[in-house]
JSON list of C-alpha atoms and ligand atoms in Angstrom, two decimals:
[
{"chain": "A", "resi": 1, "resn": "MET", "atom": "CA", "xyz": [129.32, 91.69, 77.95]},
{"chain": "A", "resi": 2, "resn": "SER", "atom": "CA", "xyz": [125.57, 91.61, 78.42]},
{"chain": "A", "resi": 3, "resn": "GLU", "atom": "CA", "xyz": [123.83, 93.60, 81.19]},
{"chain": "A", "resi": 4, "resn": "PRO", "atom": "CA", "xyz": [123.21, 91.59, 84.41]},
{"chain": "A", "resi": 5, "resn": "VAL", "atom": "CA", "xyz": [119.55, 90.48, 84.88]},
{"chain": "A", "resi": 6, "resn": "PHE", "atom": "CA", "xyz": [118.16, 91.06, 88.40]},
{"chain": "A", "resi": 7, "resn": "THR", "atom": "CA", "xyz": [115.16, 89.01, 89.48]},
{"chain": "A", "resi": 8, "resn": "PHE", "atom": "CA", "xyz": [113.19, 88.66, 92.74]},
{"chain": "A", "resi": 9, "resn": "ARG", "atom": "CA", "xyz": [111.56, 85.63, 94.29]},
{"chain": "A", "resi": 10, "resn": "LEU", "atom": "CA", "xyz": [110.31, 84.41, 97.68]},
{"chain": "A", "resi": 11, "resn": "ALA", "atom": "CA", "xyz": [112.91, 82.61, 99.81]},
{"chain": "A", "resi": 12, "resn": "THR", "atom": "CA", "xyz": [112.72, 78.97, 100.83]},
{"chain": "A", "resi": 13, "resn": "PRO", "atom": "CA", "xyz": [114.69, 77.11, 103.60]},
{"chain": "A", "resi": 14, "resn": "ASP", "atom": "CA", "xyz": [117.06, 75.87, 100.88]},
{"chain": "A", "resi": 15, "resn": "ASP", "atom": "CA", "xyz": [118.41, 79.47, 100.63]},
{"chain": "A", "resi": 16, "resn": "ALA", "atom": "CA", "xyz": [119.88, 79.24, 104.12]},
{"chain": "A", "resi": 17, "resn": "GLU", "atom": "CA", "xyz": [123.51, 78.56, 103.11]},
{"chain": "A", "resi": 18, "resn": "VAL", "atom": "CA", "xyz": [123.84, 81.35, 100.55]},
{"chain": "A", "resi": 19, "resn": "LEU", "atom": "CA", "xyz": [121.90, 83.93, 102.57]},
{"chain": "A", "resi": 20, "resn": "GLN", "atom": "CA", "xyz": [123.85, 83.08, 105.76]},
{"chain": "A", "resi": 21, "resn": "ALA", "atom": "CA", "xyz": [127.01, 83.71, 103.78]},
{"chain": "A", "resi": 22, "resn": "ILE", "atom": "CA", "xyz": [125.77, 87.18, 102.80]},
{"chain": "A", "resi": 23, "resn": "TYR", "atom": "CA", "xyz": [124.71, 88.01, 106.36]},
{"chain": "A", "resi": 24, "resn": "ALA", "atom": "CA", "xyz": [127.59, 86.52, 108.46]},
{"chain": "A", "resi": 25, "resn": "PRO", "atom": "CA", "xyz": [130.22, 89.14, 107.57]},
{"chain": "A", "resi": 26, "resn": "TYR", "atom": "CA", "xyz": [127.88, 91.95, 108.74]},
{"chain": "A", "resi": 27, "resn": "VAL", "atom": "CA", "xyz": [127.86, 90.44, 112.25]},
{"chain": "A", "resi": 28, "resn": "GLU", "atom": "CA", "xyz": [131.48, 91.74, 112.51]},
{"chain": "A", "resi": 29, "resn": "THR", "atom": "CA", "xyz": [130.17, 95.27, 111.98]},
{"chain": "A", "resi": 30, "resn": "THR", "atom": "CA", "xyz": [127.65, 97.46, 113.80]},
{"chain": "A", "resi": 31, "resn": "VAL", "atom": "CA", "xyz": [125.01, 97.14, 111.07]},
{"chain": "A", "resi": 32, "resn": "THR", "atom": "CA", "xyz": [123.39, 94.31, 113.12]},
{"chain": "A", "resi": 33, "resn": "PHE", "atom": "CA", "xyz": [123.36, 94.10, 116.87]},
{"chain": "A", "resi": 34, "resn": "GLU", "atom": "CA", "xyz": [123.94, 90.32, 116.84]},
{"chain": "A", "resi": 35, "resn": "TYR", "atom": "CA", "xyz": [127.36, 89.38, 118.39]},
{"chain": "A", "resi": 36, "resn": "VAL", "atom": "CA", "xyz": [127.64, 85.85, 116.97]},
{"chain": "A", "resi": 37, "resn": "ALA", "atom": "CA", "xyz": [126.73, 84.92, 113.42]},
{"chain": "A", "resi": 38, "resn": "PRO", "atom": "CA", "xyz": [123.98, 82.26, 113.24]},
{"chain": "A", "resi": 39, "resn": "THR", "atom": "CA", "xyz": [125.01, 78.84, 111.82]},
{"chain": "A", "resi": 40, "resn": "VAL", "atom": "CA", "xyz": [123.46, 77.77, 108.55]},
{"chain": "A", "resi": 41, "resn": "GLU", "atom": "CA", "xyz": [121.06, 75.53, 110.51]},
{"chain": "A", "resi": 42, "resn": "GLU", "atom": "CA", "xyz": [120.00, 78.40, 112.75]},
{"chain": "A", "resi": 43, "resn": "PHE", "atom": "CA", "xyz": [119.60, 80.63, 109.68]},
{"chain": "A", "resi": 44, "resn": "ARG", "atom": "CA", "xyz": [117.47, 77.91, 108.06]},
{"chain": "A", "resi": 45, "resn": "GLN", "atom": "CA", "xyz": [115.23, 77.84, 111.12]},
{"chain": "A", "resi": 46, "resn": "ARG", "atom": "CA", "xyz": [114.85, 81.63, 111.00]},
{"chain": "A", "resi": 47, "resn": "ILE", "atom": "CA", "xyz": [113.70, 81.37, 107.38]},
{"chain": "A", "resi": 48, "resn": "ILE", "atom": "CA", "xyz": [111.19, 78.64, 108.26]},
{"chain": "A", "resi": 49, "resn": "ASP", "atom": "CA", "xyz": [109.86, 80.73, 111.18]},
{"chain": "A", "resi": 50, "resn": "ARG", "atom": "CA", "xyz": [109.21, 83.72, 108.90]},
{"chain": "A", "resi": 51, "resn": "VAL", "atom": "CA", "xyz": [108.11, 82.47, 105.45]},
{"chain": "A", "resi": 52, "resn": "SER", "atom": "CA", "xyz": [104.68, 81.26, 106.51]},
{"chain": "A", "resi": 53, "resn": "VAL", "atom": "CA", "xyz": [103.53, 84.77, 107.50]},
{"chain": "A", "resi": 54, "resn": "TYR", "atom": "CA", "xyz": [105.62, 87.58, 106.02]},
{"chain": "A", "resi": 55, "resn": "PRO", "atom": "CA", "xyz": [107.44, 88.29, 102.74]},
{"chain": "A", "resi": 56, "resn": "TYR", "atom": "CA", "xyz": [111.06, 87.04, 102.62]},
{"chain": "A", "resi": 57, "resn": "ILE", "atom": "CA", "xyz": [112.44, 88.18, 99.27]},
{"chain": "A", "resi": 58, "resn": "VAL", "atom": "CA", "xyz": [115.64, 87.11, 97.58]},
{"chain": "A", "resi": 59, "resn": "CYS", "atom": "CA", "xyz": [117.25, 89.29, 94.89]},
{"chain": "A", "resi": 60, "resn": "GLU", "atom": "CA", "xyz": [119.22, 87.31, 92.24]},
{"chain": "A", "resi": 61, "resn": "GLU", "atom": "CA", "xyz": [121.73, 88.60, 89.74]},
{"chain": "A", "resi": 62, "resn": "ASP", "atom": "CA", "xyz": [121.80, 86.24, 86.76]},
{"chain": "A", "resi": 63, "resn": "GLY", "atom": "CA", "xyz": [120.20, 83.50, 88.94]},
{"chain": "A", "resi": 64, "resn": "VAL", "atom": "CA", "xyz": [122.66, 83.95, 91.87]},
{"chain": "A", "resi": 65, "resn": "PRO", "atom": "CA", "xyz": [121.34, 85.31, 95.22]},
{"chain": "A", "resi": 66, "resn": "VAL", "atom": "CA", "xyz": [123.04, 88.65, 95.99]},
{"chain": "A", "resi": 67, "resn": "GLY", "atom": "CA", "xyz": [120.72, 90.13, 98.62]},
{"chain": "A", "resi": 68, "resn": "TYR", "atom": "CA", "xyz": [117.54, 89.56, 100.61]},
{"chain": "A", "resi": 69, "resn": "ALA", "atom": "CA", "xyz": [114.96, 91.36, 102.68]},
{"chain": "A", "resi": 70, "resn": "TYR", "atom": "CA", "xyz": [112.41, 90.07, 105.15]},
{"chain": "A", "resi": 71, "resn": "ALA", "atom": "CA", "xyz": [109.73, 91.36, 107.40]},
{"chain": "A", "resi": 72, "resn": "SER", "atom": "CA", "xyz": [109.12, 90.28, 111.00]},
{"chain": "A", "resi": 73, "resn": "ARG", "atom": "CA", "xyz": [106.58, 91.30, 113.57]},
{"chain": "A", "resi": 74, "resn": "LEU", "atom": "CA", "xyz": [107.69, 94.51, 115.35]},
{"chain": "A", "resi": 75, "resn": "TYR", "atom": "CA", "xyz": [106.44, 93.47, 118.83]},
{"chain": "A", "resi": 76, "resn": "GLU", "atom": "CA", "xyz": [104.64, 90.34, 120.07]},
{"chain": "A", "resi": 77, "resn": "ARG", "atom": "CA", "xyz": [101.70, 91.83, 122.03]},
{"chain": "A", "resi": 78, "resn": "ALA", "atom": "CA", "xyz": [98.33, 91.43, 120.26]},
{"chain": "A", "resi": 79, "resn": "ALA", "atom": "CA", "xyz": [97.74, 95.11, 119.32]},
{"chain": "A", "resi": 80, "resn": "TYR", "atom": "CA", "xyz": [101.05, 95.21, 117.35]},
{"chain": "A", "resi": 81, "resn": "ALA", "atom": "CA", "xyz": [99.80, 92.61, 114.79]},
{"chain": "A", "resi": 82, "resn": "TRP", "atom": "CA", "xyz": [99.72, 95.18, 111.98]},
{"chain": "A", "resi": 83, "resn": "ALA", "atom": "CA", "xyz": [103.27, 96.52, 112.54]},
{"chain": "A", "resi": 84, "resn": "VAL", "atom": "CA", "xyz": [106.38, 94.97, 111.07]},
{"chain": "A", "resi": 85, "resn": "GLU", "atom": "CA", "xyz": [110.08, 95.55, 111.06]},
{"chain": "A", "resi": 86, "resn": "LEU", "atom": "CA", "xyz": [112.30, 95.10, 107.96]},
{"chain": "A", "resi": 87, "resn": "SER", "atom": "CA", "xyz": [115.78, 93.66, 107.57]},
{"chain": "A", "resi": 88, "resn": "VAL", "atom": "CA", "xyz": [117.72, 93.95, 104.37]},
{"chain": "A", "resi": 89, "resn": "TYR", "atom": "CA", "xyz": [121.26, 92.77, 103.40]},
{"chain": "A", "resi": 90, "resn": "PHE", "atom": "CA", "xyz": [123.15, 92.86, 100.03]},
{"chain": "A", "resi": 91, "resn": "ALA", "atom": "CA", "xyz": [126.60, 91.33, 99.43]},
{"chain": "A", "resi": 92, "resn": "PRO", "atom": "CA", "xyz": [129.19, 94.17, 99.46]},
{"chain": "A", "resi": 93, "resn": "ASN", "atom": "CA", "xyz": [129.84, 94.37, 95.71]},
{"chain": "A", "resi": 94, "resn": "HIS", "atom": "CA", "xyz": [126.12, 94.43, 95.02]},
{"chain": "A", "resi": 95, "resn": "ARG", "atom": "CA", "xyz": [125.32, 97.47, 97.10]},
{"chain": "A", "resi": 96, "resn": "GLY", "atom": "CA", "xyz": [124.56, 100.91, 95.71]},
{"chain": "A", "resi": 97, "resn": "ARG", "atom": "CA", "xyz": [123.05, 99.61, 92.43]},
{"chain": "A", "resi": 98, "resn": "GLY", "atom": "CA", "xyz": [119.44, 100.49, 93.17]},
{"chain": "A", "resi": 99, "resn": "MET", "atom": "CA", "xyz": [118.49, 96.99, 94.32]},
{"chain": "A", "resi": 100, "resn": "GLY", "atom": "CA", "xyz": [117.79, 98.13, 97.90]},
{"chain": "A", "resi": 101, "resn": "ARG", "atom": "CA", "xyz": [115.07, 100.42, 96.57]},
{"chain": "A", "resi": 102, "resn": "LYS", "atom": "CA", "xyz": [113.72, 97.69, 94.30]},
{"chain": "A", "resi": 103, "resn": "ILE", "atom": "CA", "xyz": [113.46, 95.04, 97.00]},
{"chain": "A", "resi": 104, "resn": "TYR", "atom": "CA", "xyz": [111.85, 97.53, 99.43]},
{"chain": "A", "resi": 105, "resn": "ASP", "atom": "CA", "xyz": [109.33, 98.54, 96.74]},
{"chain": "A", "resi": 106, "resn": "LYS", "atom": "CA", "xyz": [108.25, 94.93, 96.33]},
{"chain": "A", "resi": 107, "resn": "MET", "atom": "CA", "xyz": [108.30, 94.39, 100.09]},
{"chain": "A", "resi": 108, "resn": "LEU", "atom": "CA", "xyz": [106.00, 97.36, 100.67]},
{"chain": "A", "resi": 109, "resn": "SER", "atom": "CA", "xyz": [103.59, 96.30, 97.98]},
{"chain": "A", "resi": 110, "resn": "LEU", "atom": "CA", "xyz": [103.29, 92.79, 99.44]},
{"chain": "A", "resi": 111, "resn": "LEU", "atom": "CA", "xyz": [102.89, 94.04, 103.03]},
{"chain": "A", "resi": 112, "resn": "LYS", "atom": "CA", "xyz": [100.17, 96.44, 101.88]},
{"chain": "A", "resi": 113, "resn": "LEU", "atom": "CA", "xyz": [98.32, 93.53, 100.24]},
{"chain": "A", "resi": 114, "resn": "GLN", "atom": "CA", "xyz": [98.54, 91.65, 103.53]},
{"chain": "A", "resi": 115, "resn": "GLY", "atom": "CA", "xyz": [96.89, 94.45, 105.46]},
{"chain": "A", "resi": 116, "resn": "VAL", "atom": "CA", "xyz": [100.02, 95.55, 107.34]},
{"chain": "A", "resi": 117, "resn": "ARG", "atom": "CA", "xyz": [99.61, 99.16, 108.45]},
{"chain": "A", "resi": 118, "resn": "THR", "atom": "CA", "xyz": [103.06, 100.41, 109.61]},
{"chain": "A", "resi": 119, "resn": "VAL", "atom": "CA", "xyz": [106.54, 99.37, 108.55]},
{"chain": "A", "resi": 120, "resn": "HIS", "atom": "CA", "xyz": [109.63, 100.09, 110.69]},
{"chain": "A", "resi": 121, "resn": "GLY", "atom": "CA", "xyz": [113.32, 100.18, 110.11]},
{"chain": "A", "resi": 122, "resn": "LYS", "atom": "CA", "xyz": [115.95, 100.40, 112.81]},
{"chain": "A", "resi": 123, "resn": "VAL", "atom": "CA", "xyz": [119.30, 101.64, 111.51]},
{"chain": "A", "resi": 124, "resn": "THR", "atom": "CA", "xyz": [122.49, 101.78, 113.56]},
{"chain": "A", "resi": 125, "resn": "PHE", "atom": "CA", "xyz": [124.22, 105.15, 113.42]},
{"chain": "A", "resi": 126, "resn": "PRO", "atom": "CA", "xyz": [126.11, 105.73, 111.19]},
{"chain": "A", "resi": 127, "resn": "ASN", "atom": "CA", "xyz": [124.77, 103.84, 108.16]},
{"chain": "A", "resi": 128, "resn": "PRO", "atom": "CA", "xyz": [124.18, 106.48, 105.44]},
{"chain": "A", "resi": 129, "resn": "ALA", "atom": "CA", "xyz": [123.18, 103.91, 102.77]},
{"chain": "A", "resi": 130, "resn": "SER", "atom": "CA", "xyz": [120.40, 102.47, 104.95]},
{"chain": "A", "resi": 131, "resn": "ASP", "atom": "CA", "xyz": [119.27, 105.89, 106.24]},
{"chain": "A", "resi": 132, "resn": "LYS", "atom": "CA", "xyz": [119.10, 107.11, 102.60]},
{"chain": "A", "resi": 133, "resn": "LEU", "atom": "CA", "xyz": [117.25, 104.02, 101.50]},
{"chain": "A", "resi": 134, "resn": "HIS", "atom": "CA", "xyz": [114.55, 104.55, 104.17]},
{"chain": "A", "resi": 135, "resn": "ASN", "atom": "CA", "xyz": [114.29, 108.27, 103.45]},
{"chain": "A", "resi": 136, "resn": "ALA", "atom": "CA", "xyz": [114.07, 107.59, 99.66]},
{"chain": "A", "resi": 137, "resn": "MET", "atom": "CA", "xyz": [111.24, 105.06, 100.21]},
{"chain": "A", "resi": 138, "resn": "GLY", "atom": "CA", "xyz": [109.15, 107.53, 102.14]},
{"chain": "A", "resi": 139, "resn": "PHE", "atom": "CA", "xyz": [109.89, 106.44, 105.68]},
{"chain": "A", "resi": 140, "resn": "LYS", "atom": "CA", "xyz": [109.86, 109.15, 108.36]},
{"chain": "A", "resi": 141, "resn": "LEU", "atom": "CA", "xyz": [112.58, 109.43, 110.91]},
{"chain": "A", "resi": 142, "resn": "MET", "atom": "CA", "xyz": [110.65, 109.07, 114.20]},
{"chain": "A", "resi": 143, "resn": "ALA", "atom": "CA", "xyz": [113.45, 108.99, 116.78]},
{"chain": "A", "resi": 144, "resn": "THR", "atom": "CA", "xyz": [117.04, 108.36, 117.52]},
{"chain": "A", "resi": 145, "resn": "LEU", "atom": "CA", "xyz": [117.44, 105.92, 120.34]},
{"chain": "A", "resi": 146, "resn": "GLU", "atom": "CA", "xyz": [120.74, 106.98, 121.90]},
{"chain": "A", "resi": 147, "resn": "ASN", "atom": "CA", "xyz": [123.24, 104.50, 123.27]},
{"chain": "A", "resi": 148, "resn": "VAL", "atom": "CA", "xyz": [120.65, 101.71, 123.03]},
{"chain": "A", "resi": 149, "resn": "GLY", "atom": "CA", "xyz": [123.21, 99.02, 122.20]},
{"chain": "A", "resi": 150, "resn": "PHE", "atom": "CA", "xyz": [126.85, 98.17, 122.94]},
{"chain": "A", "resi": 151, "resn": "LYS", "atom": "CA", "xyz": [128.74, 96.62, 119.98]},
{"chain": "A", "resi": 152, "resn": "ASN", "atom": "CA", "xyz": [132.41, 96.34, 119.04]},
{"chain": "A", "resi": 153, "resn": "GLY", "atom": "CA", "xyz": [133.62, 98.19, 122.13]},
{"chain": "A", "resi": 154, "resn": "GLU", "atom": "CA", "xyz": [131.27, 101.26, 121.93]},
{"chain": "A", "resi": 155, "resn": "TRP", "atom": "CA", "xyz": [127.78, 102.37, 122.84]},
{"chain": "A", "resi": 156, "resn": "ARG", "atom": "CA", "xyz": [125.65, 102.57, 119.70]},
{"chain": "A", "resi": 157, "resn": "SER", "atom": "CA", "xyz": [122.58, 104.63, 118.74]},
{"chain": "A", "resi": 158, "resn": "ILE", "atom": "CA", "xyz": [119.93, 103.74, 116.17]},
{"chain": "A", "resi": 159, "resn": "ASN", "atom": "CA", "xyz": [117.61, 105.72, 113.93]},
{"chain": "A", "resi": 160, "resn": "HIS", "atom": "CA", "xyz": [114.02, 104.49, 114.03]},
{"chain": "A", "resi": 161, "resn": "TRP", "atom": "CA", "xyz": [112.21, 104.99, 110.73]},
{"chain": "A", "resi": 162, "resn": "GLU", "atom": "CA", "xyz": [108.48, 104.42, 110.12]},
{"chain": "A", "resi": 163, "resn": "LYS", "atom": "CA", "xyz": [106.23, 104.34, 107.04]},
{"chain": "A", "resi": 164, "resn": "GLN", "atom": "CA", "xyz": [102.44, 104.17, 107.22]},
{"chain": "A", "resi": 165, "resn": "ILE", "atom": "CA", "xyz": [101.07, 102.05, 104.39]},
{"chain": "A", "resi": 166, "resn": "GLY", "atom": "CA", "xyz": [97.48, 101.46, 105.27]},
{"chain": "A", "resi": 167, "resn": "ASP", "atom": "CA", "xyz": [94.04, 102.85, 106.22]},
{"chain": "A", "resi": 168, "resn": "PHE", "atom": "CA", "xyz": [93.62, 103.99, 109.82]},
{"chain": "A", "resi": 169, "resn": "SER", "atom": "CA", "xyz": [89.94, 105.07, 109.54]},
{"chain": "A", "resi": 170, "resn": "CYS", "atom": "CA", "xyz": [88.52, 101.78, 110.78]},
{"chain": "A", "resi": 171, "resn": "ALA", "atom": "CA", "xyz": [89.29, 98.67, 112.80]},
{"chain": "A", "resi": 172, "resn": "PRO", "atom": "CA", "xyz": [91.53, 96.25, 110.89]},
{"chain": "A", "resi": 173, "resn": "GLU", "atom": "CA", "xyz": [90.89, 92.67, 109.73]},
{"chain": "A", "resi": 174, "resn": "PRO", "atom": "CA", "xyz": [93.67, 90.24, 110.77]},
{"chain": "A", "resi": 175, "resn": "ILE", "atom": "CA", "xyz": [96.58, 90.41, 108.32]},
{"chain": "A", "resi": 176, "resn": "THR", "atom": "CA", "xyz": [96.59, 87.81, 105.53]},
{"chain": "A", "resi": 177, "resn": "PRO", "atom": "CA", "xyz": [99.65, 85.52, 105.73]},
{"chain": "A", "resi": 178, "resn": "ILE", "atom": "CA", "xyz": [101.85, 85.70, 102.61]},
{"chain": "A", "resi": 179, "resn": "THR", "atom": "CA", "xyz": [100.99, 82.07, 101.89]},
{"chain": "A", "resi": 180, "resn": "GLU", "atom": "CA", "xyz": [97.35, 82.93, 101.58]},
{"chain": "A", "resi": 181, "resn": "LEU", "atom": "CA", "xyz": [97.76, 85.84, 99.13]},
{"chain": "A", "resi": 182, "resn": "ASP", "atom": "CA", "xyz": [96.78, 85.26, 95.49]},
{"chain": "A", "resi": 183, "resn": "PRO", "atom": "CA", "xyz": [99.95, 83.67, 94.07]},
{"chain": "A", "resi": 184, "resn": "ALA", "atom": "CA", "xyz": [99.44, 85.42, 90.72]},
{"chain": "A", "resi": 185, "resn": "LYS", "atom": "CA", "xyz": [99.31, 88.80, 92.43]},
{"chain": "A", "resi": 186, "resn": "VAL", "atom": "CA", "xyz": [102.48, 88.00, 94.49]},
{"chain": "A", "resi": 187, "resn": "GLN", "atom": "CA", "xyz": [104.33, 87.00, 91.31]},
{"chain": "A", "resi": 188, "resn": "GLU", "atom": "CA", "xyz": [103.16, 90.13, 89.53]},
{"chain": "A", "resi": 189, "resn": "ILE", "atom": "CA", "xyz": [104.63, 92.24, 92.30]},
{"chain": "A", "resi": 190, "resn": "LEU", "atom": "CA", "xyz": [107.93, 90.27, 92.30]},
{"chain": "A", "resi": 191, "resn": "ASN", "atom": "CA", "xyz": [108.21, 90.59, 88.50]},
{"chain": "A", "resi": 192, "resn": "ALA", "atom": "CA", "xyz": [107.28, 94.28, 88.38]},
{"chain": "B", "resi": 1, "resn": "COA", "atom": "C1", "xyz": [121.52, 99.41, 103.09]},
{"chain": "B", "resi": 1, "resn": "COA", "atom": "C2", "xyz": [121.39, 98.63, 101.76]},
{"chain": "B", "resi": 1, "resn": "COA", "atom": "C3", "xyz": [120.33, 97.53, 101.93]},
{"chain": "B", "resi": 1, "resn": "COA", "atom": "C4", "xyz": [120.88, 99.70, 100.70]},
{"chain": "B", "resi": 1, "resn": "COA", "atom": "O1", "xyz": [120.67, 99.00, 99.50]},
{"chain": "B", "resi": 1, "resn": "COA", "atom": "P1", "xyz": [121.46, 99.53, 98.23]},
{"chain": "B", "resi": 1, "resn": "COA", "atom": "O2", "xyz": [121.07, 98.62, 97.08]},
{"chain": "B", "resi": 1, "resn": "COA", "atom": "O3", "xyz": [122.92, 99.62, 98.52]},
{"chain": "B", "resi": 1, "resn": "COA", "atom": "O4", "xyz": [120.80, 100.92, 98.01]},
{"chain": "B", "resi": 1, "resn": "COA", "atom": "P2", "xyz": [120.26, 101.60, 96.68]},
{"chain": "B", "resi": 1, "resn": "COA", "atom": "O5", "xyz": [121.40, 101.45, 95.57]},
{"chain": "B", "resi": 1, "resn": "COA", "atom": "O6", "xyz": [118.93, 101.09, 96.32]},
{"chain": "B", "resi": 1, "resn": "COA", "atom": "O7", "xyz": [120.22, 103.10, 97.11]},
{"chain": "B", "resi": 1, "resn": "COA", "atom": "C5", "xyz": [119.26, 103.56, 98.03]},
{"chain": "B", "resi": 1, "resn": "COA", "atom": "C6", "xyz": [119.53, 104.99, 98.42]},
{"chain": "B", "resi": 1, "resn": "COA", "atom": "O8", "xyz": [120.70, 105.04, 99.21]},
{"chain": "B", "resi": 1, "resn": "COA", "atom": "C7", "xyz": [121.71, 105.82, 98.64]},
{"chain": "B", "resi": 1, "resn": "COA", "atom": "N1", "xyz": [122.99, 105.15, 98.88]},
{"chain": "B", "resi": 1, "resn": "COA", "atom": "C8", "xyz": [123.37, 103.86, 98.51]},
{"chain": "B", "resi": 1, "resn": "COA", "atom": "N2", "xyz": [124.53, 103.56, 98.97]},
{"chain": "B", "resi": 1, "resn": "COA", "atom": "C9", "xyz": [124.94, 104.65, 99.71]},
{"chain": "B", "resi": 1, "resn": "COA", "atom": "C10", "xyz": [126.17, 104.95, 100.41]},
{"chain": "B", "resi": 1, "resn": "COA", "atom": "N3", "xyz": [127.16, 104.07, 100.54]},
{"chain": "B", "resi": 1, "resn": "COA", "atom": "N4", "xyz": [126.27, 106.15, 101.02]},
{"chain": "B", "resi": 1, "resn": "COA", "atom": "C11", "xyz": [125.25, 107.09, 100.89]},
{"chain": "B", "resi": 1, "resn": "COA", "atom": "N5", "xyz": [124.11, 106.82, 100.23]},
{"chain": "B", "resi": 1, "resn": "COA", "atom": "C12", "xyz": [123.97, 105.64, 99.63]},
{"chain": "B", "resi": 1, "resn": "COA", "atom": "C13", "xyz": [121.38, 105.84, 97.14]},
{"chain": "B", "resi": 1, "resn": "COA", "atom": "O9", "xyz": [121.88, 106.99, 96.52]},
{"chain": "B", "resi": 1, "resn": "COA", "atom": "C14", "xyz": [119.84, 105.83, 97.21]},
{"chain": "B", "resi": 1, "resn": "COA", "atom": "O10", "xyz": [119.37, 107.12, 97.48]},
{"chain": "B", "resi": 1, "resn": "COA", "atom": "P3", "xyz": [118.62, 108.00, 96.39]},
{"chain": "B", "resi": 1, "resn": "COA", "atom": "O11", "xyz": [117.62, 107.12, 95.73]},
{"chain": "B", "resi": 1, "resn": "COA", "atom": "O12", "xyz": [118.03, 109.12, 97.16]},
{"chain": "B", "resi": 1, "resn": "COA", "atom": "O13", "xyz": [119.71, 108.39, 95.42]},
{"chain": "B", "resi": 1, "resn": "COA", "atom": "C15", "xyz": [122.73, 98.01, 101.29]},
{"chain": "B", "resi": 1, "resn": "COA", "atom": "O14", "xyz": [123.68, 99.10, 101.07]},
{"chain": "B", "resi": 1, "resn": "COA", "atom": "C16", "xyz": [123.30, 96.99, 102.22]},
{"chain": "B", "resi": 1, "resn": "COA", "atom": "O15", "xyz": [123.07, 95.86, 102.11]},
{"chain": "B", "resi": 1, "resn": "COA", "atom": "N6", "xyz": [124.14, 97.51, 103.24]},
{"chain": "B", "resi": 1, "resn": "COA", "atom": "C17", "xyz": [124.78, 96.61, 104.13]},
{"chain": "B", "resi": 1, "resn": "COA", "atom": "C18", "xyz": [123.80, 95.97, 105.09]},
{"chain": "B", "resi": 1, "resn": "COA", "atom": "C19", "xyz": [122.95, 97.02, 105.77]},
{"chain": "B", "resi": 1, "resn": "COA", "atom": "O16", "xyz": [123.40, 98.07, 106.18]},
{"chain": "B", "resi": 1, "resn": "COA", "atom": "N7", "xyz": [121.64, 96.64, 105.93]},
{"chain": "B", "resi": 1, "resn": "COA", "atom": "C20", "xyz": [120.63, 97.55, 106.53]},
{"chain": "B", "resi": 1, "resn": "COA", "atom": "C21", "xyz": [120.65, 97.32, 108.03]},
{"chain": "B", "resi": 1, "resn": "COA", "atom": "S1", "xyz": [119.56, 98.57, 108.78]}
]
């Protein structure tokens, strides 16, 4: 049997069904703080709301989506415009194969190109795979927010990870939306 081929591309609203199917089972767990899984239509709208500004990357194995990662703004207020939060989900039998690291690597390169300065990850405790992913990618554990959520009958804490990816010596230009980056450069990062 030949080795599987993993590829990465930007998401489109047409990915809603397959990505919702990857995400929905995790809503039963404490990995996400959502109580009710979004419908495919809600998921489609979430994709539409994100893809015009931030990277939304799909990982495919032999042409079939097996995981995804996206960035969203960390907080709404104006001064936070250079800070994003990441979300990442792989289907259960595609975890632990190095793809989390790969998708994060591409994500960080794209965000850097956009002019984003800090990248954040919020990881429910315990989630050793996600904590290890953030640690391995050079994120720093900034805080544990204790009992910040209630899910599946218990109070839950989260680890807040941060990675600085930009220059802090001067005032920033507005970030460049993903749709306005050089498409050849974006493709080069996705193919790397
Ligand atoms: C978290 C997740 C995205 C990580 O991606 P992944 O492809 O499984 O991780 P990788 O194979 O790239 O491994 C990344 C690091 O985590 C470690 N790791 C992976 N799975 C692990 C596990 N189950 N337990 C402990 N460490 C683990 C790897 O050894 C690696 O560390 P290293 O490079 O220092 O050896 C993936 O496991 C996943 O989708 N989990 C379910 C959803 C989820 O928890 N999302 C994150 C919400 S914050």
